[in-house]
mmCIF file with all atom_site columns, C-alpha atoms in Angstrom:
data_model
loop_
_atom_site.group_PDB
_atom_site.id
_atom_site.type_symbol
_atom_site.label_atom_id
_atom_site.label_alt_id
_atom_site.label_comp_id
_atom_site.label_asym_id
_atom_site.label_entity_id
_atom_site.label_seq_id
_atom_site.pdbx_PDB_ins_code
_atom_site.Cartn_x
_atom_site.Cartn_y
_atom_site.Cartn_z
_atom_site.occupancy
_atom_site.B_iso_or_equiv
_atom_site.pdbx_formal_charge
_atom_site.auth_seq_id
_atom_site.auth_comp_id
_atom_site.auth_asym_id
_atom_site.auth_atom_id
_atom_site.pdbx_PDB_model_num
ATOM 1   C CA . UNK A 1 1   ? -8.517  -42.182 52.273 1.00 0.00 ? 1   UNK A CA 1
ATOM 2   C CA . UNK A 1 2   ? -9.781  -42.798 48.174 1.00 0.00 ? 2   UNK A CA 1
ATOM 3   C CA . UNK A 1 3   ? -13.926 -41.973 48.513 1.00 0.00 ? 3   UNK A CA 1
ATOM 4   C CA . UNK A 1 4   ? -14.442 -41.768 45.185 1.00 0.00 ? 4   UNK A CA 1
ATOM 5   C CA . UNK A 1 5   ? -13.016 -43.135 41.607 1.00 0.00 ? 5   UNK A CA 1
ATOM 6   C CA . UNK A 1 6   ? -13.567 -41.209 38.672 1.00 0.00 ? 6   UNK A CA 1
ATOM 7   C CA . UNK A 1 7   ? -13.590 -42.657 35.053 1.00 0.00 ? 7   UNK A CA 1
ATOM 8   C CA . UNK A 1 8   ? -13.717 -40.898 31.831 1.00 0.00 ? 8   UNK A CA 1
ATOM 9   C CA . UNK A 1 9   ? -16.200 -43.220 29.655 1.00 0.00 ? 9   UNK A CA 1
ATOM 10  C CA . UNK A 1 10  ? -15.651 -44.275 26.163 1.00 0.00 ? 10  UNK A CA 1
ATOM 11  C CA . UNK A 1 11  ? -12.537 -46.685 25.569 1.00 0.00 ? 11  UNK A CA 1
ATOM 12  C CA . UNK A 1 12  ? -11.905 -46.296 29.361 1.00 0.00 ? 12  UNK A CA 1
ATOM 13  C CA . UNK A 1 13  ? -14.758 -48.325 30.289 1.00 0.00 ? 13  UNK A CA 1
ATOM 14  C CA . UNK A 1 14  ? -17.025 -48.963 27.563 1.00 0.00 ? 14  UNK A CA 1
ATOM 15  C CA . UNK A 1 15  ? -15.912 -50.193 24.276 1.00 0.00 ? 15  UNK A CA 1
ATOM 16  C CA . UNK A 1 16  ? -18.007 -48.157 21.978 1.00 0.00 ? 16  UNK A CA 1
ATOM 17  C CA . UNK A 1 17  ? -14.915 -48.327 19.061 1.00 0.00 ? 17  UNK A CA 1
ATOM 18  C CA . UNK A 1 18  ? -17.832 -50.179 16.632 1.00 0.00 ? 18  UNK A CA 1
ATOM 19  C CA . UNK A 1 19  ? -20.096 -46.928 16.488 1.00 0.00 ? 19  UNK A CA 1
ATOM 20  C CA . UNK A 1 20  ? -17.369 -44.221 17.215 1.00 0.00 ? 20  UNK A CA 1
ATOM 21  C CA . UNK A 1 21  ? -17.472 -43.068 13.242 1.00 0.00 ? 21  UNK A CA 1
ATOM 22  C CA . UNK A 1 22  ? -21.672 -42.611 13.895 1.00 0.00 ? 22  UNK A CA 1
ATOM 23  C CA . UNK A 1 23  ? -20.533 -40.575 16.848 1.00 0.00 ? 23  UNK A CA 1
ATOM 24  C CA . UNK A 1 24  ? -18.093 -38.766 15.640 1.00 0.00 ? 24  UNK A CA 1
ATOM 25  C CA . UNK A 1 25  ? -20.846 -37.740 12.898 1.00 0.00 ? 25  UNK A CA 1
ATOM 26  C CA . UNK A 1 26  ? -22.849 -36.997 15.758 1.00 0.00 ? 26  UNK A CA 1
ATOM 27  C CA . UNK A 1 27  ? -25.773 -39.444 14.551 1.00 0.00 ? 27  UNK A CA 1
ATOM 28  C CA . UNK A 1 28  ? -27.281 -40.533 17.716 1.00 0.00 ? 28  UNK A CA 1
ATOM 29  C CA . UNK A 1 29  ? -30.218 -42.473 16.538 1.00 0.00 ? 29  UNK A CA 1
ATOM 30  C CA . UNK A 1 30  ? -28.040 -44.517 14.677 1.00 0.00 ? 30  UNK A CA 1
ATOM 31  C CA . UNK A 1 31  ? -25.617 -44.594 17.833 1.00 0.00 ? 31  UNK A CA 1
ATOM 32  C CA . UNK A 1 32  ? -28.313 -45.343 19.986 1.00 0.00 ? 32  UNK A CA 1
ATOM 33  C CA . UNK A 1 33  ? -29.650 -48.661 18.053 1.00 0.00 ? 33  UNK A CA 1
ATOM 34  C CA . UNK A 1 34  ? -26.607 -49.582 17.992 1.00 0.00 ? 34  UNK A CA 1
ATOM 35  C CA . UNK A 1 35  ? -25.382 -49.636 21.423 1.00 0.00 ? 35  UNK A CA 1
ATOM 36  C CA . UNK A 1 36  ? -25.668 -53.553 21.618 1.00 0.00 ? 36  UNK A CA 1
ATOM 37  C CA . UNK A 1 37  ? -22.394 -54.211 19.314 1.00 0.00 ? 37  UNK A CA 1
ATOM 38  C CA . UNK A 1 38  ? -20.406 -52.316 21.949 1.00 0.00 ? 38  UNK A CA 1
ATOM 39  C CA . UNK A 1 39  ? -19.535 -53.944 25.099 1.00 0.00 ? 39  UNK A CA 1
ATOM 40  C CA . UNK A 1 40  ? -17.598 -53.031 28.575 1.00 0.00 ? 40  UNK A CA 1
ATOM 41  C CA . UNK A 1 41  ? -14.332 -53.982 28.552 1.00 0.00 ? 41  UNK A CA 1
ATOM 42  C CA . UNK A 1 42  ? -13.330 -56.906 30.096 1.00 0.00 ? 42  UNK A CA 1
ATOM 43  C CA . UNK A 1 43  ? -13.345 -57.085 34.324 1.00 0.00 ? 43  UNK A CA 1
ATOM 44  C CA . UNK A 1 44  ? -14.427 -53.725 34.113 1.00 0.00 ? 44  UNK A CA 1
ATOM 45  C CA . UNK A 1 45  ? -17.821 -54.669 35.839 1.00 0.00 ? 45  UNK A CA 1
ATOM 46  C CA . UNK A 1 46  ? -15.884 -56.463 38.531 1.00 0.00 ? 46  UNK A CA 1
ATOM 47  C CA . UNK A 1 47  ? -13.548 -53.547 39.114 1.00 0.00 ? 47  UNK A CA 1
ATOM 48  C CA . UNK A 1 48  ? -16.749 -51.677 39.887 1.00 0.00 ? 48  UNK A CA 1
ATOM 49  C CA . UNK A 1 49  ? -18.041 -54.046 41.993 1.00 0.00 ? 49  UNK A CA 1
ATOM 50  C CA . UNK A 1 50  ? -15.066 -54.698 43.846 1.00 0.00 ? 50  UNK A CA 1
ATOM 51  C CA . UNK A 1 51  ? -14.966 -50.782 44.360 1.00 0.00 ? 51  UNK A CA 1
ATOM 52  C CA . UNK A 1 52  ? -18.653 -50.768 45.753 1.00 0.00 ? 52  UNK A CA 1
ATOM 53  C CA . UNK A 1 53  ? -17.425 -53.627 47.961 1.00 0.00 ? 53  UNK A CA 1
ATOM 54  C CA . UNK A 1 54  ? -15.078 -51.116 49.827 1.00 0.00 ? 54  UNK A CA 1
ATOM 55  C CA . UNK A 1 55  ? -17.317 -48.283 49.664 1.00 0.00 ? 55  UNK A CA 1
ATOM 56  C CA . UNK A 1 56  ? -15.678 -46.486 47.326 1.00 0.00 ? 56  UNK A CA 1
ATOM 57  C CA . UNK A 1 57  ? -18.017 -44.354 45.347 1.00 0.00 ? 57  UNK A CA 1
ATOM 58  C CA . UNK A 1 58  ? -17.855 -44.268 41.333 1.00 0.00 ? 58  UNK A CA 1
ATOM 59  C CA . UNK A 1 59  ? -18.439 -40.908 38.857 1.00 0.00 ? 59  UNK A CA 1
ATOM 60  C CA . UNK A 1 60  ? -17.717 -40.303 35.606 1.00 0.00 ? 60  UNK A CA 1
ATOM 61  C CA . UNK A 1 61  ? -16.766 -37.557 33.919 1.00 0.00 ? 61  UNK A CA 1
ATOM 62  C CA . UNK A 1 62  ? -17.038 -37.707 29.904 1.00 0.00 ? 62  UNK A CA 1
ATOM 63  C CA . UNK A 1 63  ? -16.973 -35.125 27.120 1.00 0.00 ? 63  UNK A CA 1
ATOM 64  C CA . UNK A 1 64  ? -20.404 -37.285 25.307 1.00 0.00 ? 64  UNK A CA 1
ATOM 65  C CA . UNK A 1 65  ? -23.741 -36.576 26.272 1.00 0.00 ? 65  UNK A CA 1
ATOM 66  C CA . UNK A 1 66  ? -25.732 -37.577 29.292 1.00 0.00 ? 66  UNK A CA 1
ATOM 67  C CA . UNK A 1 67  ? -28.359 -39.411 26.901 1.00 0.00 ? 67  UNK A CA 1
ATOM 68  C CA . UNK A 1 68  ? -25.397 -41.349 25.205 1.00 0.00 ? 68  UNK A CA 1
ATOM 69  C CA . UNK A 1 69  ? -24.201 -42.227 28.000 1.00 0.00 ? 69  UNK A CA 1
ATOM 70  C CA . UNK A 1 70  ? -27.600 -43.027 30.264 1.00 0.00 ? 70  UNK A CA 1
ATOM 71  C CA . UNK A 1 71  ? -29.084 -45.538 27.215 1.00 0.00 ? 71  UNK A CA 1
ATOM 72  C CA . UNK A 1 72  ? -25.747 -47.372 27.516 1.00 0.00 ? 72  UNK A CA 1
ATOM 73  C CA . UNK A 1 73  ? -25.957 -47.419 31.617 1.00 0.00 ? 73  UNK A CA 1
ATOM 74  C CA . UNK A 1 74  ? -29.750 -48.569 31.471 1.00 0.00 ? 74  UNK A CA 1
ATOM 75  C CA . UNK A 1 75  ? -28.945 -51.124 28.412 1.00 0.00 ? 75  UNK A CA 1
ATOM 76  C CA . UNK A 1 76  ? -26.413 -52.604 30.426 1.00 0.00 ? 76  UNK A CA 1
ATOM 77  C CA . UNK A 1 77  ? -28.253 -52.130 33.853 1.00 0.00 ? 77  UNK A CA 1
ATOM 78  C CA . UNK A 1 78  ? -25.367 -50.356 35.195 1.00 0.00 ? 78  UNK A CA 1
ATOM 79  C CA . UNK A 1 79  ? -25.872 -47.547 37.706 1.00 0.00 ? 79  UNK A CA 1
ATOM 80  C CA . UNK A 1 80  ? -22.942 -44.888 38.490 1.00 0.00 ? 80  UNK A CA 1
ATOM 81  C CA . UNK A 1 81  ? -23.152 -42.582 41.900 1.00 0.00 ? 81  UNK A CA 1
ATOM 82  C CA . UNK A 1 82  ? -22.544 -39.449 39.997 1.00 0.00 ? 82  UNK A CA 1
ATOM 83  C CA . UNK A 1 83  ? -22.095 -37.972 36.236 1.00 0.00 ? 83  UNK A CA 1
ATOM 84  C CA . UNK A 1 84  ? -21.013 -34.834 34.432 1.00 0.00 ? 84  UNK A CA 1
ATOM 85  C CA . UNK A 1 85  ? -21.599 -34.977 30.857 1.00 0.00 ? 85  UNK A CA 1
ATOM 86  C CA . UNK A 1 86  ? -20.915 -32.575 27.853 1.00 0.00 ? 86  UNK A CA 1
ATOM 87  C CA . UNK A 1 87  ? -23.964 -30.637 28.598 1.00 0.00 ? 87  UNK A CA 1
ATOM 88  C CA . UNK A 1 88  ? -23.404 -30.103 32.283 1.00 0.00 ? 88  UNK A CA 1
ATOM 89  C CA . UNK A 1 89  ? -20.648 -28.170 32.477 1.00 0.00 ? 89  UNK A CA 1
ATOM 90  C CA . UNK A 1 90  ? -19.406 -25.200 30.440 1.00 0.00 ? 90  UNK A CA 1
ATOM 91  C CA . UNK A 1 91  ? -15.489 -26.175 29.787 1.00 0.00 ? 91  UNK A CA 1
ATOM 92  C CA . UNK A 1 92  ? -15.031 -29.140 28.773 1.00 0.00 ? 92  UNK A CA 1
ATOM 93  C CA . UNK A 1 93  ? -12.427 -31.574 29.601 1.00 0.00 ? 93  UNK A CA 1
ATOM 94  C CA . UNK A 1 94  ? -9.252  -30.922 29.710 1.00 0.00 ? 94  UNK A CA 1
ATOM 95  C CA . UNK A 1 95  ? -10.848 -28.011 31.530 1.00 0.00 ? 95  UNK A CA 1
ATOM 96  C CA . UNK A 1 96  ? -11.344 -29.575 35.440 1.00 0.00 ? 96  UNK A CA 1
ATOM 97  C CA . UNK A 1 97  ? -14.861 -28.416 35.678 1.00 0.00 ? 97  UNK A CA 1
ATOM 98  C CA . UNK A 1 98  ? -16.234 -31.855 35.417 1.00 0.00 ? 98  UNK A CA 1
ATOM 99  C CA . UNK A 1 99  ? -13.809 -32.970 38.403 1.00 0.00 ? 99  UNK A CA 1
ATOM 100 C CA . UNK A 1 100 ? -14.378 -29.760 40.187 1.00 0.00 ? 100 UNK A CA 1
ATOM 101 C CA . UNK A 1 101 ? -18.174 -30.732 40.116 1.00 0.00 ? 101 UNK A CA 1
ATOM 102 C CA . UNK A 1 102 ? -17.565 -34.408 41.556 1.00 0.00 ? 102 UNK A CA 1
ATOM 103 C CA . UNK A 1 103 ? -15.335 -33.040 44.299 1.00 0.00 ? 103 UNK A CA 1
ATOM 104 C CA . UNK A 1 104 ? -17.884 -30.755 45.063 1.00 0.00 ? 104 UNK A CA 1
ATOM 105 C CA . UNK A 1 105 ? -20.826 -33.708 44.808 1.00 0.00 ? 105 UNK A CA 1
ATOM 106 C CA . UNK A 1 106 ? -19.396 -35.537 47.372 1.00 0.00 ? 106 UNK A CA 1
ATOM 107 C CA . UNK A 1 107 ? -18.215 -32.865 49.417 1.00 0.00 ? 107 UNK A CA 1
ATOM 108 C CA . UNK A 1 108 ? -14.466 -34.745 49.177 1.00 0.00 ? 108 UNK A CA 1
ATOM 109 C CA . UNK A 1 109 ? -10.729 -33.289 48.915 1.00 0.00 ? 109 UNK A CA 1
ATOM 110 C CA . UNK A 1 110 ? -8.299  -33.854 45.655 1.00 0.00 ? 110 UNK A CA 1
ATOM 111 C CA . UNK A 1 111 ? -6.740  -36.014 47.805 1.00 0.00 ? 111 UNK A CA 1
ATOM 112 C CA . UNK A 1 112 ? -9.630  -38.570 48.388 1.00 0.00 ? 112 UNK A CA 1
ATOM 113 C CA . UNK A 1 113 ? -10.140 -39.248 44.582 1.00 0.00 ? 113 UNK A CA 1
ATOM 114 C CA . UNK A 1 114 ? -8.228  -40.110 41.400 1.00 0.00 ? 114 UNK A CA 1
ATOM 115 C CA . UNK A 1 115 ? -9.023  -40.390 37.291 1.00 0.00 ? 115 UNK A CA 1
ATOM 116 C CA . UNK A 1 116 ? -8.592  -43.216 34.953 1.00 0.00 ? 116 UNK A CA 1
ATOM 117 C CA . UNK A 1 117 ? -9.123  -42.397 31.372 1.00 0.00 ? 117 UNK A CA 1
ATOM 118 C CA . UNK A 1 118 ? -7.367  -43.803 27.939 1.00 0.00 ? 118 UNK A CA 1
ATOM 119 C CA . UNK A 1 119 ? -5.964  -40.462 26.347 1.00 0.00 ? 119 UNK A CA 1
ATOM 120 C CA . UNK A 1 120 ? -4.322  -37.367 27.003 1.00 0.00 ? 120 UNK A CA 1
ATOM 121 C CA . UNK A 1 121 ? -7.067  -35.166 26.921 1.00 0.00 ? 121 UNK A CA 1
ATOM 122 C CA . UNK A 1 122 ? -7.750  -37.081 30.561 1.00 0.00 ? 122 UNK A CA 1
ATOM 123 C CA . UNK A 1 123 ? -4.647  -37.264 31.275 1.00 0.00 ? 123 UNK A CA 1
ATOM 124 C CA . UNK A 1 124 ? -4.523  -33.237 31.287 1.00 0.00 ? 124 UNK A CA 1
ATOM 125 C CA . UNK A 1 125 ? -7.642  -33.385 32.823 1.00 0.00 ? 125 UNK A CA 1
ATOM 126 C CA . UNK A 1 126 ? -6.575  -34.818 35.787 1.00 0.00 ? 126 UNK A CA 1
ATOM 127 C CA . UNK A 1 127 ? -3.451  -32.783 35.845 1.00 0.00 ? 127 UNK A CA 1
ATOM 128 C CA . UNK A 1 128 ? -5.792  -29.623 35.481 1.00 0.00 ? 128 UNK A CA 1
ATOM 129 C CA . UNK A 1 129 ? -7.618  -30.440 38.728 1.00 0.00 ? 129 UNK A CA 1
ATOM 130 C CA . UNK A 1 130 ? -4.427  -32.081 40.281 1.00 0.00 ? 130 UNK A CA 1
ATOM 131 C CA . UNK A 1 131 ? -5.493  -35.113 41.087 1.00 0.00 ? 131 UNK A CA 1
ATOM 132 C CA . UNK A 1 132 ? -3.408  -38.579 39.994 1.00 0.00 ? 132 UNK A CA 1
ATOM 133 C CA . UNK A 1 133 ? -4.641  -40.071 37.399 1.00 0.00 ? 133 UNK A CA 1
ATOM 134 C CA . UNK A 1 134 ? -4.507  -43.876 35.564 1.00 0.00 ? 134 UNK A CA 1
ATOM 135 C CA . UNK A 1 135 ? -4.030  -45.005 31.896 1.00 0.00 ? 135 UNK A CA 1
ATOM 136 C CA . UNK A 1 136 ? -5.917  -47.891 30.624 1.00 0.00 ? 136 UNK A CA 1
ATOM 137 C CA . UNK A 1 137 ? -3.410  -50.117 29.166 1.00 0.00 ? 137 UNK A CA 1
ATOM 138 C CA . UNK A 1 138 ? -5.273  -50.158 25.469 1.00 0.00 ? 138 UNK A CA 1
ATOM 139 C CA . UNK A 1 139 ? -5.117  -45.952 25.704 1.00 0.00 ? 139 UNK A CA 1
ATOM 140 C CA . UNK A 1 140 ? -2.848  -43.906 24.004 1.00 0.00 ? 140 UNK A CA 1
ATOM 141 C CA . UNK A 1 141 ? -0.775  -41.510 25.568 1.00 0.00 ? 141 UNK A CA 1
ATOM 142 C CA . UNK A 1 142 ? 2.331   -38.968 24.489 1.00 0.00 ? 142 UNK A CA 1
ATOM 143 C CA . UNK A 1 143 ? 4.236   -39.335 27.533 1.00 0.00 ? 143 UNK A CA 1
ATOM 144 C CA . UNK A 1 144 ? 4.636   -41.950 30.360 1.00 0.00 ? 144 UNK A CA 1
ATOM 145 C CA . UNK A 1 145 ? 1.335   -42.844 32.871 1.00 0.00 ? 145 UNK A CA 1
ATOM 146 C CA . UNK A 1 146 ? 0.772   -45.157 35.405 1.00 0.00 ? 146 UNK A CA 1
ATOM 147 C CA . UNK A 1 147 ? -1.920  -47.871 34.460 1.00 0.00 ? 147 UNK A CA 1
ATOM 148 C CA . UNK A 1 148 ? -4.381  -49.243 35.988 1.00 0.00 ? 148 UNK A CA 1
ATOM 149 C CA . UNK A 1 149 ? -5.511  -53.262 35.099 1.00 0.00 ? 149 UNK A CA 1
ATOM 150 C CA . UNK A 1 150 ? -9.255  -54.156 35.787 1.00 0.00 ? 150 UNK A CA 1
ATOM 151 C CA . UNK A 1 151 ? -8.470  -57.456 35.388 1.00 0.00 ? 151 UNK A CA 1
ATOM 152 C CA . UNK A 1 152 ? -6.006  -57.023 38.587 1.00 0.00 ? 152 UNK A CA 1
ATOM 153 C CA . UNK A 1 153 ? -7.999  -56.050 41.561 1.00 0.00 ? 153 UNK A CA 1
ATOM 154 C CA . UNK A 1 154 ? -5.194  -56.831 44.097 1.00 0.00 ? 154 UNK A CA 1
ATOM 155 C CA . UNK A 1 155 ? -2.932  -54.456 41.632 1.00 0.00 ? 155 UNK A CA 1
ATOM 156 C CA . UNK A 1 156 ? -5.622  -52.006 41.592 1.00 0.00 ? 156 UNK A CA 1
ATOM 157 C CA . UNK A 1 157 ? -6.006  -51.614 45.412 1.00 0.00 ? 157 UNK A CA 1
ATOM 158 C CA . UNK A 1 158 ? -2.127  -51.857 46.039 1.00 0.00 ? 158 UNK A CA 1
ATOM 159 C CA . UNK A 1 159 ? -1.597  -48.932 43.805 1.00 0.00 ? 159 UNK A CA 1
ATOM 160 C CA . UNK A 1 160 ? -4.936  -46.822 46.171 1.00 0.00 ? 160 UNK A CA 1
ATOM 161 C CA . UNK A 1 161 ? -2.780  -47.972 48.742 1.00 0.00 ? 161 UNK A CA 1
ATOM 162 C CA . UNK A 1 162 ? 0.228   -46.911 47.603 1.00 0.00 ? 162 UNK A CA 1
ATOM 163 C CA . UNK A 1 163 ? -0.750  -43.373 46.517 1.00 0.00 ? 163 UNK A CA 1
ATOM 164 C CA . UNK A 1 164 ? -3.403  -42.684 49.517 1.00 0.00 ? 164 UNK A CA 1
ATOM 165 C CA . UNK A 1 165 ? -4.518  -44.468 52.515 1.00 0.00 ? 165 UNK A CA 1
ATOM 166 C CA . UNK A 1 166 ? -7.713  -46.564 52.347 1.00 0.00 ? 166 UNK A CA 1
#
C-alpha cells in the first residue's frame, strides 16, 4: 500500500524556470524577491489534495536549500508532511540518503512509496534507493521512464494500483 509519495521540487512541482538563472548564481535574495514570478505546474495542487484525501502523505527530497523551499511553500500557503533539503543530508542526490530519511521518518518500507522527478538525477536517486520512479512529461531523461500526469488523477491512481495495492 502506498503511504507516502516523494517529490522533487523545482521543475517537478514548482516551475522555477523564470528564476533558475538567479538560483544557479546563488543570488538567494533576488530569488526570494521573485518567487511571485513562478508558479506550481497545472494540477499539481489538485493532485496533492487527492493524495491527502486518500490519506497518503507527501514528502519532498530536494537539492535546494530549506530556506528557499520554505519561503516558496509559505508564499503559496502549501504544507508538506516532511521535507529533506540540501543541508539536511551529507550526501546529495543521486545518493539515496534523502529518500532513506523519508522512509525512516514515516517508518515505511521501500514498497510503500515512490519518487516523482524531472531529470536523470531524480531517476538515479530513486534507482539507488530501490524505489519506483515516475517522471513528469516536461522532464528531461536520457532513458525511457514511466510518466505521471498531474491533470489525470485517474491515470495516477491507476498507476499506483498497478504497481502497488492501495
